[in-house]
Amino acid sequence: MLKVDNIYVNYGNFEALSGVSLEIKEGEIVALLGSNGAGKTTTINTISGNSKLMSGDIVWKGRSIKNMPMYNRVSLGIVQVPEGRKLFPYMSIQENLFIGSYLKQARKQRNRTLEMCYELFPKLAERKHQLAGSLSGGEQQMCAIARGLMQQPELLMLDEPSLGLAPVVVDQIFSALKKINEMGTTILLVEQNVMLSLEIATQAYVIELGKNVMQGNCEELINNPDLKKAYLGL
Ligand code: ATP
Protein backbone atom coordinates (compact mmCIF):
# COMPACT_ATOMS: atom_id res chain seq x y z
CA MET A 1 0.00 0.00 0.00
CA LEU A 2 2.71 2.49 1.04
CA LYS A 3 6.46 2.37 0.52
CA VAL A 4 8.79 4.88 2.10
CA ASP A 5 11.97 4.45 0.11
CA ASN A 6 15.26 5.73 1.53
CA ILE A 7 14.06 9.22 2.44
CA TYR A 8 16.31 12.09 3.47
CA VAL A 9 14.85 15.18 5.17
CA ASN A 10 16.72 18.29 6.33
CA TYR A 11 15.77 21.14 8.63
CA GLY A 12 18.19 23.81 7.43
CA ASN A 13 21.63 22.20 7.71
CA PHE A 14 20.41 19.55 10.12
CA GLU A 15 19.79 16.14 8.59
CA ALA A 16 16.77 14.76 10.48
CA LEU A 17 16.31 11.68 8.28
CA SER A 18 19.25 9.96 6.58
CA GLY A 19 17.71 7.12 4.62
CA VAL A 20 14.56 5.88 6.36
CA SER A 21 12.64 3.11 4.59
CA LEU A 22 9.49 1.27 5.53
CA GLU A 23 6.65 -0.62 3.96
CA ILE A 24 3.00 -0.87 4.99
CA LYS A 25 0.69 -3.52 3.58
CA GLU A 26 -3.06 -3.06 3.42
CA GLY A 27 -4.82 -4.13 6.62
CA GLU A 28 -1.72 -4.01 8.83
CA ILE A 29 -0.90 -2.09 11.95
CA VAL A 30 2.73 -1.01 11.61
CA ALA A 31 4.56 0.54 14.56
CA LEU A 32 7.31 3.11 14.08
CA LEU A 33 9.42 3.15 17.22
CA GLY A 34 12.46 5.02 18.48
CA SER A 35 13.56 7.36 21.22
CA ASN A 36 13.10 11.14 21.45
CA GLY A 37 14.33 12.94 18.38
CA ALA A 38 14.82 9.72 16.37
CA GLY A 39 12.83 11.14 13.45
CA LYS A 40 9.44 9.45 13.89
CA THR A 41 7.35 12.62 13.56
CA THR A 42 9.45 13.78 10.63
CA THR A 43 8.80 10.44 8.91
CA ILE A 44 5.02 10.70 9.16
CA ASN A 45 5.11 14.41 8.33
CA THR A 46 6.96 13.49 5.14
CA ILE A 47 4.40 10.80 4.27
CA SER A 48 1.53 13.26 4.79
CA GLY A 49 3.34 16.00 2.84
CA ASN A 50 3.88 18.26 5.84
CA SER A 51 7.70 17.98 5.55
CA LYS A 52 9.60 18.07 2.29
CA LEU A 53 12.00 15.31 1.35
CA MET A 54 15.44 15.98 -0.14
CA SER A 55 15.74 12.58 -1.78
CA GLY A 56 14.11 9.17 -1.76
CA ASP A 57 10.51 8.44 -2.59
CA ILE A 58 7.04 7.94 -1.11
CA VAL A 59 5.06 5.44 -3.15
CA TRP A 60 1.31 4.97 -2.63
CA LYS A 61 -0.24 1.96 -4.38
CA GLY A 62 2.57 1.88 -6.93
CA ARG A 63 2.60 5.61 -7.69
CA SER A 64 5.07 8.21 -6.42
CA ILE A 65 3.35 10.92 -4.37
CA LYS A 66 6.51 12.73 -3.25
CA ASN A 67 5.60 15.88 -5.18
CA MET A 68 1.90 15.78 -4.37
CA PRO A 69 0.53 18.53 -2.10
CA MET A 70 -0.71 17.54 1.33
CA TYR A 71 -4.43 18.08 0.59
CA ASN A 72 -4.28 15.71 -2.38
CA ARG A 73 -2.69 13.03 -0.21
CA VAL A 74 -5.64 13.39 2.18
CA SER A 75 -8.04 12.77 -0.67
CA LEU A 76 -6.12 9.56 -1.49
CA GLY A 77 -6.94 8.40 2.04
CA ILE A 78 -3.69 9.24 3.85
CA VAL A 79 -4.68 10.92 7.11
CA GLN A 80 -2.52 12.08 10.02
CA VAL A 81 -3.59 12.45 13.65
CA PRO A 82 -0.95 14.92 14.85
CA GLU A 83 1.10 14.81 18.02
CA GLY A 84 -0.49 17.05 20.66
CA ARG A 85 -3.96 16.52 19.09
CA LYS A 86 -4.21 20.05 17.60
CA LEU A 87 -7.95 20.39 18.16
CA PHE A 88 -9.81 23.68 17.77
CA PRO A 89 -10.31 24.42 21.49
CA TYR A 90 -13.13 26.97 21.11
CA MET A 91 -15.20 24.69 18.94
CA SER A 92 -17.37 21.83 20.20
CA ILE A 93 -16.45 18.18 19.76
CA GLN A 94 -19.00 17.85 16.97
CA GLU A 95 -17.71 20.93 15.15
CA ASN A 96 -14.15 19.56 15.38
CA LEU A 97 -15.39 16.28 13.90
CA PHE A 98 -17.22 18.01 11.05
CA ILE A 99 -13.98 19.76 10.11
CA GLY A 100 -12.51 16.29 9.54
CA SER A 101 -15.00 15.63 6.76
CA TYR A 102 -14.45 18.65 4.57
CA LEU A 103 -13.60 16.77 1.37
CA LYS A 104 -16.56 16.02 -0.91
CA GLN A 105 -16.57 12.24 -0.63
CA ALA A 106 -16.30 12.25 3.17
CA ARG A 107 -18.86 15.07 3.50
CA LYS A 108 -21.48 13.00 1.68
CA GLN A 109 -21.22 10.27 4.34
CA ARG A 110 -20.64 12.62 7.23
CA ASN A 111 -23.58 11.58 9.41
CA ARG A 112 -22.91 7.87 9.02
CA THR A 113 -19.22 8.28 9.89
CA LEU A 114 -20.15 10.50 12.84
CA GLU A 115 -22.38 7.72 14.21
CA MET A 116 -19.52 5.23 13.86
CA CYS A 117 -17.18 7.61 15.76
CA TYR A 118 -19.71 8.05 18.54
CA GLU A 119 -20.16 4.27 18.82
CA LEU A 120 -16.40 3.86 19.05
CA PHE A 121 -16.02 6.65 21.60
CA PRO A 122 -19.32 6.97 23.57
CA LYS A 123 -17.76 9.70 25.72
CA LEU A 124 -17.60 11.96 22.67
CA ALA A 125 -21.30 11.40 22.02
CA GLU A 126 -22.20 12.29 25.61
CA ARG A 127 -20.26 15.55 25.33
CA LYS A 128 -20.69 16.42 21.67
CA HIS A 129 -21.61 20.06 22.38
CA GLN A 130 -18.80 20.62 24.89
CA LEU A 131 -15.85 22.80 23.85
CA ALA A 132 -12.89 20.64 22.82
CA GLY A 133 -10.53 22.74 24.96
CA SER A 134 -12.41 21.74 28.11
CA LEU A 135 -11.96 17.98 27.59
CA SER A 136 -9.54 15.77 29.51
CA GLY A 137 -6.35 14.70 27.72
CA GLY A 138 -7.79 11.28 26.94
CA GLU A 139 -11.04 12.70 25.57
CA GLN A 140 -9.05 15.15 23.43
CA GLN A 141 -7.05 12.27 22.00
CA MET A 142 -10.29 10.39 21.23
CA CYS A 143 -11.62 13.51 19.52
CA ALA A 144 -8.43 13.88 17.45
CA ILE A 145 -8.62 10.23 16.34
CA ALA A 146 -12.34 10.58 15.53
CA ARG A 147 -11.62 13.76 13.52
CA GLY A 148 -9.12 11.70 11.49
CA LEU A 149 -11.72 8.96 10.97
CA MET A 150 -14.24 11.51 9.68
CA GLN A 151 -12.00 11.77 6.60
CA GLN A 152 -12.58 8.04 5.97
CA PRO A 153 -8.88 7.19 5.82
CA GLU A 154 -7.39 4.15 4.15
CA LEU A 155 -4.19 4.77 6.10
CA LEU A 156 -4.48 6.41 9.51
CA MET A 157 -1.16 7.68 10.90
CA LEU A 158 -1.10 8.41 14.62
CA ASP A 159 1.67 10.37 16.31
CA GLU A 160 2.14 9.41 19.97
CA PRO A 161 -1.53 8.81 20.87
CA SER A 162 -0.55 7.61 24.37
CA LEU A 163 1.50 10.69 25.26
CA GLY A 164 0.72 12.05 28.74
CA LEU A 165 -2.28 9.78 29.32
CA ALA A 166 -3.05 7.54 32.32
CA PRO A 167 -2.56 3.78 31.68
CA VAL A 168 -6.31 3.06 31.84
CA VAL A 169 -7.00 5.68 29.17
CA VAL A 170 -4.11 4.41 27.03
CA ASP A 171 -5.75 0.95 27.13
CA GLN A 172 -9.04 2.45 25.90
CA ILE A 173 -7.27 4.27 23.06
CA PHE A 174 -5.34 1.18 22.00
CA SER A 175 -8.43 -1.04 22.04
CA ALA A 176 -10.18 1.57 19.85
CA LEU A 177 -7.22 1.43 17.44
CA LYS A 178 -7.61 -2.35 17.24
CA LYS A 179 -11.31 -1.94 16.40
CA ILE A 180 -10.54 0.73 13.78
CA ASN A 181 -8.07 -1.68 12.17
CA GLU A 182 -10.57 -4.57 12.30
CA MET A 183 -13.09 -2.34 10.51
CA GLY A 184 -10.62 -2.10 7.62
CA THR A 185 -8.33 0.87 8.21
CA THR A 186 -4.59 0.36 7.90
CA ILE A 187 -2.62 2.03 10.70
CA LEU A 188 0.84 3.52 11.09
CA LEU A 189 1.47 4.04 14.78
CA VAL A 190 4.28 6.28 15.99
CA GLU A 191 4.92 5.58 19.65
CA GLN A 192 7.37 5.71 22.51
CA ASN A 193 5.35 3.06 24.33
CA VAL A 194 7.27 0.16 22.80
CA MET A 195 5.61 -2.75 24.64
CA LEU A 196 2.02 -1.72 23.92
CA SER A 197 2.87 -0.98 20.29
CA LEU A 198 4.47 -4.38 19.77
CA GLU A 199 1.39 -6.02 21.28
CA ILE A 200 -1.04 -4.29 18.92
CA ALA A 201 1.02 -4.11 15.71
CA THR A 202 1.98 -6.80 13.22
CA GLN A 203 5.22 -5.24 11.92
CA ALA A 204 7.52 -2.72 13.55
CA TYR A 205 10.39 -0.49 12.48
CA VAL A 206 12.83 1.07 14.91
CA ILE A 207 14.68 4.21 13.86
CA GLU A 208 17.44 6.09 15.63
CA LEU A 209 19.15 9.34 14.58
CA GLY A 210 17.18 9.36 11.35
CA LYS A 211 18.15 5.84 10.27
CA ASN A 212 16.54 2.38 10.35
CA VAL A 213 18.14 0.24 13.05
CA MET A 214 15.76 -2.71 13.42
CA GLN A 215 12.64 -4.09 11.81
CA GLY A 216 10.52 -7.19 11.80
CA ASN A 217 7.53 -9.12 12.91
CA CYS A 218 6.30 -7.86 16.32
CA GLU A 219 6.08 -11.33 17.87
CA GLU A 220 9.77 -11.80 17.13
CA LEU A 221 10.80 -8.26 18.12
CA ILE A 222 9.10 -8.59 21.51
CA ASN A 223 11.66 -11.30 22.34
CA ASN A 224 14.64 -9.61 20.70
CA PRO A 225 17.33 -9.11 23.40
CA ASP A 226 18.77 -5.94 21.79
CA LEU A 227 15.34 -4.32 21.64
CA LYS A 228 14.53 -5.37 25.20
CA LYS A 229 17.79 -3.85 26.43
CA ALA A 230 17.53 -0.61 24.47
CA TYR A 231 13.82 0.19 24.78
CA LEU A 232 12.32 -1.87 27.57
CA GLY A 233 15.09 -1.54 30.16
CA LEU A 234 15.22 -5.35 30.52
P1 ATP B 1 9.81 12.90 19.63
O1 ATP B 1 9.41 11.56 20.09
O2 ATP B 1 10.60 13.65 20.65
O3 ATP B 1 8.70 13.70 19.01
P2 ATP B 1 10.72 12.11 17.00
O4 ATP B 1 11.32 10.76 16.88
O5 ATP B 1 9.31 12.28 16.55
O6 ATP B 1 10.90 12.64 18.47
P3 ATP B 1 11.33 14.32 15.25
O7 ATP B 1 10.34 15.23 15.91
O8 ATP B 1 11.02 13.80 13.90
O9 ATP B 1 11.67 13.09 16.20
O10 ATP B 1 12.73 15.08 15.22
C1 ATP B 1 13.89 14.53 14.58
C2 ATP B 1 15.01 15.52 14.73
O11 ATP B 1 14.75 16.69 13.94
C3 ATP B 1 15.24 16.02 16.15
O12 ATP B 1 16.62 16.14 16.38
C4 ATP B 1 14.54 17.37 16.18
O13 ATP B 1 15.16 18.23 17.11
C5 ATP B 1 14.74 17.85 14.75
N1 ATP B 1 13.64 18.70 14.30
C6 ATP B 1 12.33 18.36 14.25
N2 ATP B 1 11.58 19.37 13.76
C7 ATP B 1 12.46 20.38 13.49
C8 ATP B 1 12.32 21.70 12.97
N3 ATP B 1 11.12 22.17 12.60
N4 ATP B 1 13.44 22.46 12.85
C9 ATP B 1 14.65 21.97 13.20
N5 ATP B 1 14.85 20.73 13.69
C10 ATP B 1 13.78 19.95 13.84
Coordinates of C-alpha atoms and ligand atoms in Angstrom, one line a residue:
M1 CA 0.0 0.0 0.0
L2 CA 2.7 2.5 1.0
K3 CA 6.5 2.4 0.5
V4 CA 8.8 4.9 2.1
D5 CA 12.0 4.4 0.1
N6 CA 15.3 5.7 1.5
I7 CA 14.1 9.2 2.4
Y8 CA 16.3 12.1 3.5
V9 CA 14.9 15.2 5.2
N10 CA 16.7 18.3 6.3
Y11 CA 15.8 21.1 8.6
G12 CA 18.2 23.8 7.4
N13 CA 21.6 22.2 7.7
F14 CA 20.4 19.6 10.1
E15 CA 19.8 16.1 8.6
A16 CA 16.8 14.8 10.5
L17 CA 16.3 11.7 8.3
S18 CA 19.2 10.0 6.6
G19 CA 17.7 7.1 4.6
V20 CA 14.6 5.9 6.4
S21 CA 12.6 3.1 4.6
L22 CA 9.5 1.3 5.5
E23 CA 6.6 -0.6 4.0
I24 CA 3.0 -0.9 5.0
K25 CA 0.7 -3.5 3.6
E26 CA -3.1 -3.1 3.4
G27 CA -4.8 -4.1 6.6
E28 CA -1.7 -4.0 8.8
I29 CA -0.9 -2.1 12.0
V30 CA 2.7 -1.0 11.6
A31 CA 4.6 0.5 14.6
L32 CA 7.3 3.1 14.1
L33 CA 9.4 3.2 17.2
G34 CA 12.5 5.0 18.5
S35 CA 13.6 7.4 21.2
N36 CA 13.1 11.1 21.4
G37 CA 14.3 12.9 18.4
A38 CA 14.8 9.7 16.4
G39 CA 12.8 11.1 13.5
K40 CA 9.4 9.5 13.9
T41 CA 7.3 12.6 13.6
T42 CA 9.4 13.8 10.6
T43 CA 8.8 10.4 8.9
I44 CA 5.0 10.7 9.2
N45 CA 5.1 14.4 8.3
T46 CA 7.0 13.5 5.1
I47 CA 4.4 10.8 4.3
S48 CA 1.5 13.3 4.8
G49 CA 3.3 16.0 2.8
N50 CA 3.9 18.3 5.8
S51 CA 7.7 18.0 5.5
K52 CA 9.6 18.1 2.3
L53 CA 12.0 15.3 1.4
M54 CA 15.4 16.0 -0.1
S55 CA 15.7 12.6 -1.8
G56 CA 14.1 9.2 -1.8
D57 CA 10.5 8.4 -2.6
I58 CA 7.0 7.9 -1.1
V59 CA 5.1 5.4 -3.1
W60 CA 1.3 5.0 -2.6
K61 CA -0.2 2.0 -4.4
G62 CA 2.6 1.9 -6.9
R63 CA 2.6 5.6 -7.7
S64 CA 5.1 8.2 -6.4
I65 CA 3.4 10.9 -4.4
K66 CA 6.5 12.7 -3.3
N67 CA 5.6 15.9 -5.2
M68 CA 1.9 15.8 -4.4
P69 CA 0.5 18.5 -2.1
M70 CA -0.7 17.5 1.3
Y71 CA -4.4 18.1 0.6
N72 CA -4.3 15.7 -2.4
R73 CA -2.7 13.0 -0.2
V74 CA -5.6 13.4 2.2
S75 CA -8.0 12.8 -0.7
L76 CA -6.1 9.6 -1.5
G77 CA -6.9 8.4 2.0
I78 CA -3.7 9.2 3.8
V79 CA -4.7 10.9 7.1
Q80 CA -2.5 12.1 10.0
V81 CA -3.6 12.5 13.6
P82 CA -1.0 14.9 14.9
E83 CA 1.1 14.8 18.0
G84 CA -0.5 17.1 20.7
R85 CA -4.0 16.5 19.1
K86 CA -4.2 20.1 17.6
L87 CA -8.0 20.4 18.2
F88 CA -9.8 23.7 17.8
P89 CA -10.3 24.4 21.5
Y90 CA -13.1 27.0 21.1
M91 CA -15.2 24.7 18.9
S92 CA -17.4 21.8 20.2
I93 CA -16.5 18.2 19.8
Q94 CA -19.0 17.8 17.0
E95 CA -17.7 20.9 15.2
N96 CA -14.2 19.6 15.4
L97 CA -15.4 16.3 13.9
F98 CA -17.2 18.0 11.0
I99 CA -14.0 19.8 10.1
G100 CA -12.5 16.3 9.5
S101 CA -15.0 15.6 6.8
Y102 CA -14.4 18.7 4.6
L103 CA -13.6 16.8 1.4
K104 CA -16.6 16.0 -0.9
Q105 CA -16.6 12.2 -0.6
A106 CA -16.3 12.2 3.2
R107 CA -18.9 15.1 3.5
K108 CA -21.5 13.0 1.7
Q109 CA -21.2 10.3 4.3
R110 CA -20.6 12.6 7.2
N111 CA -23.6 11.6 9.4
R112 CA -22.9 7.9 9.0
T113 CA -19.2 8.3 9.9
L114 CA -20.2 10.5 12.8
E115 CA -22.4 7.7 14.2
M116 CA -19.5 5.2 13.9
C117 CA -17.2 7.6 15.8
Y118 CA -19.7 8.0 18.5
E119 CA -20.2 4.3 18.8
L120 CA -16.4 3.9 19.0
F121 CA -16.0 6.7 21.6
P122 CA -19.3 7.0 23.6
K123 CA -17.8 9.7 25.7
L124 CA -17.6 12.0 22.7
A125 CA -21.3 11.4 22.0
E126 CA -22.2 12.3 25.6
R127 CA -20.3 15.5 25.3
K128 CA -20.7 16.4 21.7
H129 CA -21.6 20.1 22.4
Q130 CA -18.8 20.6 24.9
L131 CA -15.8 22.8 23.8
A132 CA -12.9 20.6 22.8
G133 CA -10.5 22.7 25.0
S134 CA -12.4 21.7 28.1
L135 CA -12.0 18.0 27.6
S136 CA -9.5 15.8 29.5
G137 CA -6.4 14.7 27.7
G138 CA -7.8 11.3 26.9
E139 CA -11.0 12.7 25.6
Q140 CA -9.1 15.1 23.4
Q141 CA -7.0 12.3 22.0
M142 CA -10.3 10.4 21.2
C143 CA -11.6 13.5 19.5
A144 CA -8.4 13.9 17.5
I145 CA -8.6 10.2 16.3
A146 CA -12.3 10.6 15.5
R147 CA -11.6 13.8 13.5
G148 CA -9.1 11.7 11.5
L149 CA -11.7 9.0 11.0
M150 CA -14.2 11.5 9.7
Q151 CA -12.0 11.8 6.6
Q152 CA -12.6 8.0 6.0
P153 CA -8.9 7.2 5.8
E154 CA -7.4 4.1 4.1
L155 CA -4.2 4.8 6.1
L156 CA -4.5 6.4 9.5
M157 CA -1.2 7.7 10.9
L158 CA -1.1 8.4 14.6
D159 CA 1.7 10.4 16.3
E160 CA 2.1 9.4 20.0
P161 CA -1.5 8.8 20.9
S162 CA -0.5 7.6 24.4
L163 CA 1.5 10.7 25.3
G164 CA 0.7 12.0 28.7
L165 CA -2.3 9.8 29.3
A166 CA -3.0 7.5 32.3
P167 CA -2.6 3.8 31.7
V168 CA -6.3 3.1 31.8
V169 CA -7.0 5.7 29.2
V170 CA -4.1 4.4 27.0
D171 CA -5.8 0.9 27.1
Q172 CA -9.0 2.5 25.9
I173 CA -7.3 4.3 23.1
F174 CA -5.3 1.2 22.0
S175 CA -8.4 -1.0 22.0
A176 CA -10.2 1.6 19.9
L177 CA -7.2 1.4 17.4
K178 CA -7.6 -2.3 17.2
K179 CA -11.3 -1.9 16.4
I180 CA -10.5 0.7 13.8
N181 CA -8.1 -1.7 12.2
E182 CA -10.6 -4.6 12.3
M183 CA -13.1 -2.3 10.5
G184 CA -10.6 -2.1 7.6
T185 CA -8.3 0.9 8.2
T186 CA -4.6 0.4 7.9
I187 CA -2.6 2.0 10.7
L188 CA 0.8 3.5 11.1
L189 CA 1.5 4.0 14.8
V190 CA 4.3 6.3 16.0
E191 CA 4.9 5.6 19.7
Q192 CA 7.4 5.7 22.5
N193 CA 5.3 3.1 24.3
V194 CA 7.3 0.2 22.8
M195 CA 5.6 -2.7 24.6
L196 CA 2.0 -1.7 23.9
S197 CA 2.9 -1.0 20.3
L198 CA 4.5 -4.4 19.8
E199 CA 1.4 -6.0 21.3
I200 CA -1.0 -4.3 18.9
A201 CA 1.0 -4.1 15.7
T202 CA 2.0 -6.8 13.2
Q203 CA 5.2 -5.2 11.9
A204 CA 7.5 -2.7 13.6
Y205 CA 10.4 -0.5 12.5
V206 CA 12.8 1.1 14.9
I207 CA 14.7 4.2 13.9
E208 CA 17.4 6.1 15.6
L209 CA 19.1 9.3 14.6
G210 CA 17.2 9.4 11.4
K211 CA 18.1 5.8 10.3
N212 CA 16.5 2.4 10.3
V213 CA 18.1 0.2 13.0
M214 CA 15.8 -2.7 13.4
Q215 CA 12.6 -4.1 11.8
G216 CA 10.5 -7.2 11.8
N217 CA 7.5 -9.1 12.9
C218 CA 6.3 -7.9 16.3
E219 CA 6.1 -11.3 17.9
E220 CA 9.8 -11.8 17.1
L221 CA 10.8 -8.3 18.1
I222 CA 9.1 -8.6 21.5
N223 CA 11.7 -11.3 22.3
N224 CA 14.6 -9.6 20.7
P225 CA 17.3 -9.1 23.4
D226 CA 18.8 -5.9 21.8
L227 CA 15.3 -4.3 21.6
K228 CA 14.5 -5.4 25.2
K229 CA 17.8 -3.9 26.4
A230 CA 17.5 -0.6 24.5
Y231 CA 13.8 0.2 24.8
L232 CA 12.3 -1.9 27.6
G233 CA 15.1 -1.5 30.2
L234 CA 15.2 -5.4 30.5
Ligands
ATP1 P1 9.8 12.9 19.6 O1 9.4 11.6 20.1 O2 10.6 13.6 20.7 O3 8.7 13.7 19.0 P2 10.7 12.1 17.0 O4 11.3 10.8 16.9 O5 9.3 12.3 16.6 O6 10.9 12.6 18.5 P3 11.3 14.3 15.2 O7 10.3 15.2 15.9 O8 11.0 13.8 13.9 O9 11.7 13.1 16.2 O10 12.7 15.1 15.2 C1 13.9 14.5 14.6 C2 15.0 15.5 14.7 O11 14.7 16.7 13.9 C3 15.2 16.0 16.2 O12 16.6 16.1 16.4 C4 14.5 17.4 16.2 O13 15.2 18.2 17.1 C5 14.7 17.9 14.8 N1 13.6 18.7 14.3 C6 12.3 18.4 14.2 N2 11.6 19.4 13.8 C7 12.5 20.4 13.5 C8 12.3 21.7 13.0 N3 11.1 22.2 12.6 N4 13.4 22.5 12.8 C9 14.6 22.0 13.2 N5 14.8 20.7 13.7 C10 13.8 19.9 13.8

